[in-house]
């Protein structure tokens, strides 16, 4: 009986693990349940965040111009072939590679960099800055965008199919990117009225290419070009969004629709391609489709999503709200079929066929247990009351859902660094009041961490074979960002000194990435040196097997040290939105728990 009560306490405390760490740390408001956003302050930072979402390490990386689309359009199949993220640089010959992009190359331990485009697109100054960090750097570029597309195609291998898209606009090639990459097809660029000789000669020289797909309408690629290609099929429509849907329909069997990506596909500047390019590489890696949209969702896109019935699928929006507003993200998710009852809610049902389940569902035995009922009461109105979240009481006898409602979107640890960057940009320095504001923000973050460390929440979480609790674990890593007194608190004096020292070096808010990289490295080293071969995380003595958010795995005891180091940081100090359905599997078939988390409106 005592053991059963212990498991119940463990399970309901795991709910707090998921909610407390996210509710007190995330500063991003969700547009809707099941919607994630991956974005930075600009396209270059967004590219690094996209890379972080899909790769914890990578032997290869693609670097392309982030301001001109011409040579970059064909990079997605190349990225897929090398399991590589796409990172961006400016085309300014007076500049080296952006510091946050260099940091990402180091973070991912990249050994080979492929630069797409000639010196007029990616100058030698950028190559030289890369070579200072990565010895193997290759440039793939031609005399123009058309020859570059051929040179990239030659690197992919011996394809039997190819995609032909306009080199005079970016939308059609971006729509085709993930599908082409997943199916091993190069993207060859063409003019509207004539197929460039370099492209024509490539197709003639590769007789194994027996199928081609022409992307876009006749205004993009003429019928005369289509008729000159082997077994050509046009995938197009009246608008770029119609074309995007035509591609999604044609290659529907190639995609896993459990998750979908959305990126901006149009805009006033004519270069709003970057997020779709870098995100397309991630979508291709995961086998997911990419939807392009404007500031409103098109009727073609809306109809397609409703037709597919993607109620249980997640949506990841690429870029900030300035690119795709939350309202548009909500519209897209709504058309996907965003039901009011997410998987696992209401009746404690399955979390979805894509998520493996360990043992029996624990929801029913938990919500009817007196320990859980008292815990919920104390959390909502009693001694554990907090300003961040509540857990819905289970009034009905048949109600076995564990439903968490966030009460506010609070400041994140990342905001400490971003706020400092914004203050610095105003005057080119930090004033005494600015520095005090940074310290105050750190104090607030520490107050939230104290809530996380409460013994009824994460106080009984142990990490590694040495069974250290969370605050002892963080204090013992050797990270200068944390005090070593066992409190688990951030060191505000070190953080202030680090920010004031590093800000003049960078023109982007890279301080948080430096902090996160330091913490990730320290955690990885801890597990490498720990006597346990695996990453062991226990709660009240019960070992966690894995944690899923919707259909995305957040933690797995069988992953490598490096992977779990990154994932553990993401759980402790998340920067993504938290609404969704969480499945917690205990090891050794000890059972599983399903929790629904709702963001504030």
XYZ file of C-alpha atoms in Angstrom:
601
model
C 0.000 0.000 0.000
C 2.840 2.305 0.833
C 4.479 1.571 -2.503
C 1.268 2.429 -4.383
C 0.962 5.757 -2.588
C 4.589 6.467 -3.396
C 3.968 5.905 -7.095
C 0.929 8.175 -6.992
C 2.943 10.930 -5.328
C 5.679 10.358 -7.887
C 3.277 10.571 -10.796
C 1.449 13.706 -9.701
C 4.768 15.335 -8.899
C 5.909 14.588 -12.446
C 3.007 16.759 -13.564
C 4.664 19.548 -11.637
C 7.993 18.762 -13.294
C 6.455 19.464 -16.672
C 4.440 22.477 -15.631
C 6.493 24.282 -13.018
C 9.722 24.343 -14.985
C 7.935 25.571 -18.072
C 5.473 27.932 -16.433
C 8.154 29.742 -14.510
C 10.631 29.822 -17.337
C 8.945 30.356 -20.665
C 8.367 33.840 -21.958
C 6.579 32.856 -25.149
C 2.819 33.021 -25.460
C 1.196 30.248 -27.442
C -1.095 31.129 -30.269
C -3.050 27.945 -29.579
C -2.666 24.494 -28.046
C -0.516 22.289 -30.231
C 1.295 25.250 -31.799
C 5.025 25.793 -31.393
C 7.112 28.681 -32.672
C 10.792 28.572 -33.584
C 12.051 32.086 -34.144
C 14.735 34.587 -33.243
C 15.307 38.311 -33.411
C 16.214 38.001 -37.109
C 16.547 35.357 -39.818
C 20.100 34.511 -38.776
C 19.123 33.761 -35.186
C 16.027 31.912 -36.377
C 18.300 29.678 -38.465
C 20.340 28.744 -35.389
C 17.180 28.053 -33.389
C 15.889 25.834 -36.187
C 19.207 23.983 -36.102
C 18.863 23.568 -32.336
C 15.393 22.099 -32.852
C 16.618 19.340 -35.124
C 20.258 18.692 -34.349
C 22.267 18.247 -31.163
C 25.379 17.591 -33.248
C 26.110 17.436 -36.954
C 29.151 16.545 -39.012
C 27.951 18.812 -41.815
C 26.372 22.246 -42.083
C 25.237 24.250 -45.106
C 25.905 28.006 -45.130
C 23.927 30.176 -47.545
C 23.242 33.856 -48.141
C 20.360 35.001 -45.960
C 19.506 38.080 -48.016
C 19.464 36.804 -51.585
C 17.529 33.659 -52.387
C 19.000 32.774 -55.776
C 21.695 30.241 -54.911
C 20.140 29.133 -51.633
C 16.905 27.791 -53.165
C 18.412 24.439 -54.110
C 20.120 23.768 -50.781
C 17.403 21.720 -49.046
C 18.074 18.404 -50.876
C 21.804 18.924 -50.279
C 21.138 19.461 -46.571
C 19.019 16.307 -46.399
C 21.669 14.259 -48.202
C 24.236 15.298 -45.587
C 21.861 15.357 -42.575
C 22.831 18.995 -42.151
C 21.127 22.171 -40.965
C 21.149 25.298 -43.122
C 22.713 28.359 -41.497
C 22.744 31.873 -42.920
C 25.208 34.679 -43.538
C 25.104 38.135 -45.064
C 26.622 38.852 -48.445
C 28.616 41.834 -47.178
C 32.269 41.337 -48.131
C 33.354 43.577 -45.254
C 31.887 41.190 -42.683
C 32.859 37.779 -41.398
C 30.311 35.103 -40.561
C 27.789 36.186 -37.902
C 28.965 35.350 -34.407
C 25.854 33.389 -33.480
C 26.293 31.296 -36.647
C 29.913 30.612 -35.713
C 28.724 29.689 -32.225
C 26.243 27.250 -33.737
C 28.953 25.564 -35.813
C 30.953 25.088 -32.634
C 27.960 23.954 -30.610
C 27.036 21.291 -33.165
C 30.679 20.208 -33.465
C 30.517 20.657 -37.239
C 33.462 19.149 -39.106
C 32.507 19.981 -42.708
C 30.881 23.166 -44.024
C 29.409 23.466 -47.505
C 29.025 27.081 -48.638
C 26.398 27.539 -51.340
C 27.033 30.251 -53.929
C 29.962 32.032 -55.525
C 32.053 34.850 -54.076
C 29.468 37.407 -55.131
C 26.927 35.668 -52.896
C 29.069 34.454 -50.012
C 32.349 36.429 -49.951
C 35.739 34.956 -49.114
C 35.755 36.887 -45.833
C 32.959 34.609 -44.644
C 34.836 31.499 -45.772
C 37.943 32.643 -43.953
C 36.062 33.141 -40.697
C 34.612 29.638 -41.042
C 38.031 28.139 -41.782
C 39.339 29.587 -38.541
C 36.974 27.188 -36.783
C 36.271 24.382 -39.287
C 39.125 23.118 -41.435
C 37.052 21.387 -44.130
C 35.154 24.100 -45.998
C 33.837 23.553 -49.531
C 32.245 26.100 -51.842
C 29.623 25.023 -54.375
C 28.931 27.841 -56.792
C 28.630 28.602 -60.465
C 28.637 31.593 -62.758
C 24.960 32.155 -61.963
C 22.104 30.629 -59.954
C 21.331 28.125 -62.714
C 24.835 26.707 -62.843
C 24.904 26.639 -59.043
C 21.734 24.515 -59.041
C 23.437 22.054 -61.395
C 26.581 21.870 -59.277
C 24.449 21.145 -56.209
C 22.579 18.451 -58.157
C 25.882 16.796 -59.018
C 26.630 16.483 -55.297
C 23.388 14.634 -54.568
C 24.226 11.508 -56.575
C 22.412 9.823 -59.458
C 18.746 10.735 -59.072
C 16.016 9.211 -61.206
C 13.691 12.172 -60.726
C 14.247 15.923 -60.661
C 12.383 19.110 -59.806
C 12.392 22.141 -62.107
C 11.499 25.456 -60.466
C 11.769 29.136 -61.247
C 15.049 30.850 -60.482
C 13.336 34.227 -60.782
C 11.255 33.891 -57.616
C 11.620 31.920 -54.430
C 8.165 30.581 -53.525
C 7.882 27.579 -55.849
C 11.313 26.156 -55.070
C 10.689 26.552 -51.336
C 7.377 24.695 -51.644
C 9.160 21.837 -53.374
C 12.151 21.762 -51.011
C 11.087 19.190 -48.382
C 9.396 16.876 -50.913
C 12.406 17.010 -53.228
C 14.790 16.365 -50.349
C 12.811 13.447 -48.914
C 12.672 11.799 -52.345
C 16.319 12.467 -53.227
C 15.491 14.823 -56.084
C 17.665 17.815 -56.999
C 16.029 21.192 -57.581
C 17.123 22.651 -60.913
C 16.399 26.295 -61.644
C 15.064 27.709 -64.878
C 14.064 30.974 -66.469
C 10.393 31.405 -67.283
C 10.760 31.185 -71.062
C 13.949 29.223 -71.673
C 15.755 26.379 -69.972
C 19.371 27.424 -69.294
C 21.952 25.435 -71.253
C 23.700 24.253 -68.094
C 20.451 22.735 -66.802
C 19.498 21.249 -70.166
C 22.938 19.674 -70.549
C 22.760 18.198 -67.037
C 19.436 16.494 -67.770
C 20.693 15.168 -71.126
C 23.827 13.811 -69.467
C 21.819 11.992 -66.784
C 19.664 9.592 -68.748
C 18.568 7.881 -65.535
C 16.303 10.877 -64.865
C 13.011 9.611 -66.256
C 10.556 11.787 -64.306
C 10.509 15.538 -63.764
C 8.203 17.794 -61.780
C 7.688 21.362 -62.959
C 6.735 23.580 -60.028
C 4.474 26.569 -60.646
C 2.191 27.809 -63.394
C 3.048 28.762 -66.962
C 4.089 32.235 -65.826
C 6.866 30.593 -63.811
C 7.875 27.826 -66.240
C 6.475 27.845 -69.777
C 4.814 24.881 -71.460
C 7.607 24.807 -74.042
C 10.097 24.047 -71.277
C 7.769 21.456 -69.746
C 7.413 19.693 -73.103
C 11.197 19.428 -73.450
C 11.597 17.533 -70.163
C 11.351 13.777 -69.563
C 7.853 12.704 -68.398
C 7.171 16.155 -66.989
C 4.280 16.817 -64.622
C 3.251 20.322 -63.647
C 2.413 21.051 -60.011
C 1.049 24.566 -59.944
C -1.885 26.887 -59.504
C -2.971 30.474 -59.811
C -1.044 31.535 -56.705
C 2.064 30.397 -54.850
C -0.206 28.961 -52.165
C -2.118 26.911 -54.744
C 1.242 25.609 -55.939
C 2.269 24.759 -52.388
C -0.921 22.737 -51.927
C -0.399 20.989 -55.279
C 3.036 19.851 -54.098
C 1.645 18.654 -50.760
C -1.063 16.649 -52.532
C 1.330 15.073 -55.028
C 3.802 13.937 -52.401
C 1.360 13.301 -49.541
C 2.537 9.696 -49.217
C 6.101 10.937 -48.630
C 5.169 13.023 -45.594
C 4.479 12.229 -41.978
C 1.562 14.514 -41.161
C 1.864 14.063 -37.390
C 3.659 17.399 -37.475
C 3.586 20.313 -39.895
C 5.722 23.410 -40.422
C 4.558 26.833 -41.585
C 6.695 29.667 -42.943
C 6.182 33.031 -44.584
C 5.933 32.730 -48.352
C 5.354 36.312 -49.440
C 6.060 39.880 -48.424
C 6.779 43.425 -49.576
C 10.566 43.063 -49.769
C 10.703 40.055 -52.059
C 13.271 38.271 -49.894
C 11.026 36.707 -47.250
C 12.403 33.268 -48.054
C 14.852 32.656 -45.237
C 12.698 30.954 -42.594
C 11.148 28.607 -45.154
C 14.632 27.711 -46.404
C 16.174 26.873 -43.041
C 12.939 25.344 -41.740
C 12.579 23.295 -44.909
C 15.794 21.470 -44.041
C 14.338 20.577 -40.636
C 10.999 19.510 -42.135
C 12.832 17.295 -44.636
C 14.952 15.732 -41.906
C 11.818 14.780 -39.960
C 9.750 13.865 -43.019
C 7.157 16.575 -42.347
C 5.360 18.898 -44.800
C 5.946 22.647 -45.060
C 3.078 25.083 -45.615
C 3.843 28.575 -46.869
C 1.474 31.382 -45.976
C 1.010 35.119 -46.153
C -0.370 37.406 -43.467
C -3.682 35.602 -43.962
C -4.218 31.940 -44.719
C -5.209 31.237 -48.331
C -8.441 29.448 -49.213
C -6.452 26.681 -50.933
C -4.348 26.057 -47.829
C -7.386 26.190 -45.565
C -9.312 23.677 -47.673
C -6.373 21.283 -47.841
C -5.817 21.303 -44.080
C -9.503 20.764 -43.337
C -9.585 17.932 -45.837
C -6.605 16.186 -44.219
C -8.194 16.286 -40.753
C -4.989 16.804 -38.770
C -6.606 17.203 -35.346
C -3.826 15.406 -33.470
C -0.961 16.959 -35.422
C 1.292 19.675 -34.085
C 2.113 22.889 -35.910
C 5.514 24.557 -35.754
C 5.619 28.152 -36.975
C 8.975 29.292 -38.327
C 10.019 32.849 -37.530
C 8.726 35.466 -35.137
C 5.261 36.982 -34.867
C 6.397 39.731 -37.228
C 6.571 37.107 -39.969
C 3.552 34.973 -39.092
C 1.282 36.580 -36.474
C -0.197 34.439 -33.716
C -3.637 34.989 -35.256
C -2.518 33.344 -38.505
C -0.914 30.473 -36.599
C -4.220 29.985 -34.775
C -6.110 29.980 -38.077
C -3.790 27.349 -39.526
C -4.070 25.148 -36.446
C -7.826 25.636 -36.432
C -8.067 24.451 -40.030
C -5.917 21.454 -39.134
C -8.716 20.474 -36.747
C -7.816 21.788 -33.315
C -10.282 19.971 -31.047
C -11.183 21.204 -27.581
C -10.261 17.834 -26.081
C -6.656 16.963 -26.805
C -5.454 13.329 -26.809
C -5.352 11.922 -23.311
C -7.748 14.487 -21.877
C -11.218 14.008 -20.487
C -11.322 10.262 -20.158
C -7.645 9.559 -19.799
C -7.404 8.023 -23.228
C -4.491 7.241 -25.479
C -1.943 9.919 -26.207
C -1.952 9.040 -29.889
C -0.741 6.121 -31.991
C 2.618 7.773 -32.649
C 3.558 7.776 -28.955
C 4.635 4.483 -27.316
C 3.047 3.780 -23.940
C 4.658 2.040 -20.961
C 2.423 -0.244 -18.924
C -0.986 0.801 -17.667
C -2.433 4.313 -17.676
C -2.032 5.761 -14.173
C -4.468 8.658 -14.511
C -7.456 6.883 -12.984
C -5.688 5.609 -9.874
C -4.015 8.977 -9.373
C -6.946 11.387 -9.534
C -8.987 9.277 -7.104
C -6.142 9.048 -4.604
C -6.392 11.182 -1.465
C -2.731 12.255 -1.771
C -3.399 13.691 -5.212
C -6.634 15.406 -4.172
C -4.882 17.101 -1.253
C -1.941 18.068 -3.456
C -4.276 19.727 -5.980
C -6.096 21.560 -3.194
C -2.831 22.803 -1.659
C -1.569 23.861 -5.076
C -4.680 25.773 -6.106
C -5.631 27.460 -2.829
C -3.273 26.334 -0.072
C 0.360 26.184 0.927
C 1.659 25.516 -2.596
C -0.423 28.236 -4.206
C 1.551 30.072 -6.892
C 0.995 32.650 -9.586
C 1.965 30.415 -12.460
C -0.434 27.461 -12.795
C -3.363 25.487 -11.387
C -4.459 21.860 -11.737
C -8.130 21.241 -12.435
C -9.910 19.385 -9.603
C -11.578 16.159 -10.728
C -15.160 16.636 -9.629
C -16.837 13.829 -11.583
C -16.219 10.197 -10.689
C -15.526 9.366 -14.347
C -13.183 12.278 -14.920
C -9.611 10.964 -14.964
C -7.999 13.821 -16.852
C -5.036 15.672 -15.403
C -5.504 19.156 -16.794
C -3.158 22.023 -16.057
C -4.026 25.652 -16.744
C -1.261 28.242 -16.993
C -2.159 31.485 -15.222
C 0.461 33.756 -16.760
C 3.292 33.884 -19.247
C 6.242 35.006 -17.193
C 9.741 36.177 -17.959
C 12.232 33.534 -19.028
C 15.933 33.218 -18.271
C 16.519 34.049 -21.926
C 14.766 37.377 -21.360
C 17.533 38.399 -18.939
C 20.007 38.395 -21.802
C 17.628 39.751 -24.450
C 16.562 42.665 -22.226
C 20.196 43.524 -21.592
C 20.854 43.489 -25.333
C 17.916 45.818 -25.980
C 19.064 48.249 -23.288
C 22.598 48.223 -24.690
C 21.369 49.046 -28.193
C 19.712 52.255 -26.945
C 22.842 54.022 -25.675
C 25.690 51.721 -26.695
C 26.292 50.975 -23.022
C 24.608 49.700 -19.878
C 23.827 52.300 -17.223
C 23.873 51.616 -13.492
C 20.085 51.339 -13.530
C 20.307 48.868 -16.433
C 22.732 46.708 -14.464
C 20.465 46.805 -11.420
C 17.543 45.758 -13.624
C 19.561 42.747 -14.798
C 20.266 41.773 -11.193
C 16.590 42.165 -10.317
C 15.644 39.877 -13.198
C 18.107 37.252 -11.964
C 16.631 37.515 -8.467
C 13.168 36.898 -9.914
C 14.460 33.888 -11.839
C 15.983 32.504 -8.632
C 12.681 32.945 -6.799
C 11.011 30.845 -9.472
C 13.736 28.214 -9.239
C 13.054 27.985 -5.496
C 9.496 27.024 -6.385
C 10.826 24.355 -8.723
C 13.096 22.994 -5.975
C 10.196 22.591 -3.488
C 10.292 19.001 -2.233
C 6.661 18.473 -3.227
C 7.481 19.512 -6.777
C 11.018 18.689 -7.952
C 12.748 18.327 -4.611
C 12.703 14.542 -4.927
C 13.979 14.475 -8.498
C 17.389 12.785 -8.620
C 19.830 12.809 -11.508
C 22.617 10.409 -12.389
C 23.981 7.419 -10.548
C 24.948 9.613 -7.591
C 21.263 10.497 -7.019
C 21.815 14.246 -6.687
C 18.719 16.368 -6.316
C 18.146 19.039 -8.952
C 19.546 22.076 -7.142
C 22.609 20.154 -5.911
C 23.110 18.824 -9.419
C 23.047 22.301 -10.998
C 25.287 23.751 -8.285
C 27.897 21.009 -8.734
C 28.324 21.198 -12.515
C 31.105 23.767 -12.386
C 29.171 26.294 -14.457
C 30.125 29.816 -13.444
C 26.558 30.894 -14.153
C 25.416 29.051 -10.999
C 26.411 29.615 -7.382
C 28.329 26.747 -5.809
C 26.620 26.980 -2.404
C 24.109 24.241 -3.178
C 21.205 26.666 -3.565
C 20.804 26.021 -7.284
C 20.672 29.786 -7.805
C 21.998 31.723 -10.760
C 25.041 33.884 -9.939
C 23.838 37.401 -10.709
C 27.273 38.999 -10.304
C 28.856 36.632 -12.826
C 25.940 37.066 -15.239
C 26.181 40.866 -15.061
C 29.941 40.726 -15.637
C 29.536 38.289 -18.527
C 26.853 40.392 -20.187
C 28.763 43.674 -19.865
C 31.932 42.025 -21.194
C 30.352 40.225 -24.142
C 27.741 42.689 -25.385
C 30.197 44.972 -27.235
C 31.464 41.945 -29.188
C 28.156 40.955 -30.710
C 25.443 42.598 -32.761
C 22.888 39.960 -31.800
C 21.578 38.731 -28.470
C 23.960 35.775 -28.232
C 24.428 35.843 -24.463
C 21.713 33.295 -23.792
C 23.159 30.865 -26.330
C 26.541 31.160 -24.602
C 24.846 30.448 -21.276
C 22.915 27.489 -22.683
C 25.982 26.064 -24.436
C 27.952 26.277 -21.196
C 25.232 24.484 -19.245
C 24.769 21.831 -21.934
C 28.503 21.109 -22.032
C 28.709 20.846 -18.250
C 25.752 18.446 -18.077
C 27.176 16.331 -20.897
C 30.537 16.123 -19.128
C 28.784 15.181 -15.889
C 27.146 12.153 -17.475
C 30.326 11.158 -19.273
C 32.171 11.101 -15.958
C 29.313 9.566 -13.952
C 29.675 5.892 -13.107
C 26.337 5.202 -14.773
C 26.458 4.485 -18.489
C 22.990 5.907 -18.991
C 21.275 9.143 -18.124
C 19.255 8.190 -15.050
C 16.538 10.543 -13.877
C 14.360 9.334 -11.007
C 11.423 10.710 -9.099
C 10.701 9.249 -5.648
C 12.832 6.309 -6.725
C 10.977 5.603 -9.969
C 13.072 5.841 -13.137
C 11.771 7.920 -16.030
C 11.841 6.132 -19.362
C 10.853 8.972 -21.662
C 8.706 12.088 -21.935
C 6.702 13.125 -24.989
C 5.081 16.456 -25.748
C 2.345 15.648 -28.246
C 4.245 13.394 -30.677
C 7.698 14.889 -30.046
C 10.022 13.094 -27.645
C 11.527 15.498 -25.093
C 13.604 13.070 -23.027
C 14.688 9.439 -23.284
C 16.849 7.517 -20.851
C 18.382 5.630 -23.769
C 19.665 8.681 -25.616
C 23.322 9.661 -25.674
C 24.843 11.889 -23.002
C 25.077 14.810 -25.425
C 21.459 14.492 -26.533
C 20.085 14.222 -23.027
C 22.246 17.128 -21.907
C 20.498 19.331 -24.455
C 17.077 17.917 -23.675
C 17.530 18.274 -19.925
C 18.386 21.954 -20.373
C 15.305 22.373 -22.564
C 13.126 20.884 -19.815
C 14.717 22.871 -16.983
C 15.005 26.168 -18.889
C 12.651 25.936 -21.879
C 12.245 28.694 -24.432
C 9.352 27.179 -26.393
C 5.645 27.309 -25.646
C 4.384 24.598 -23.328
C 0.737 23.936 -24.201
C 0.005 20.426 -25.409
C -0.418 16.828 -24.333
C 2.405 15.264 -22.342
C 2.992 11.531 -22.012
C 5.330 10.414 -19.222
C 6.487 6.807 -19.441
C 8.102 5.218 -16.395
C 10.812 2.642 -17.074
C 10.306 -1.126 -16.839
C 6.619 -0.905 -17.865
C 5.790 0.742 -14.539
C 2.995 2.729 -16.154
C 2.399 5.972 -17.987
C 0.771 9.292 -17.257
C -0.991 11.702 -19.627
C -1.252 15.409 -18.815
C -2.943 18.191 -20.776
C -1.461 21.681 -20.437
C -3.430 24.730 -21.598
C -1.801 28.094 -22.216
C -3.370 31.331 -21.086
C -5.619 33.081 -23.543
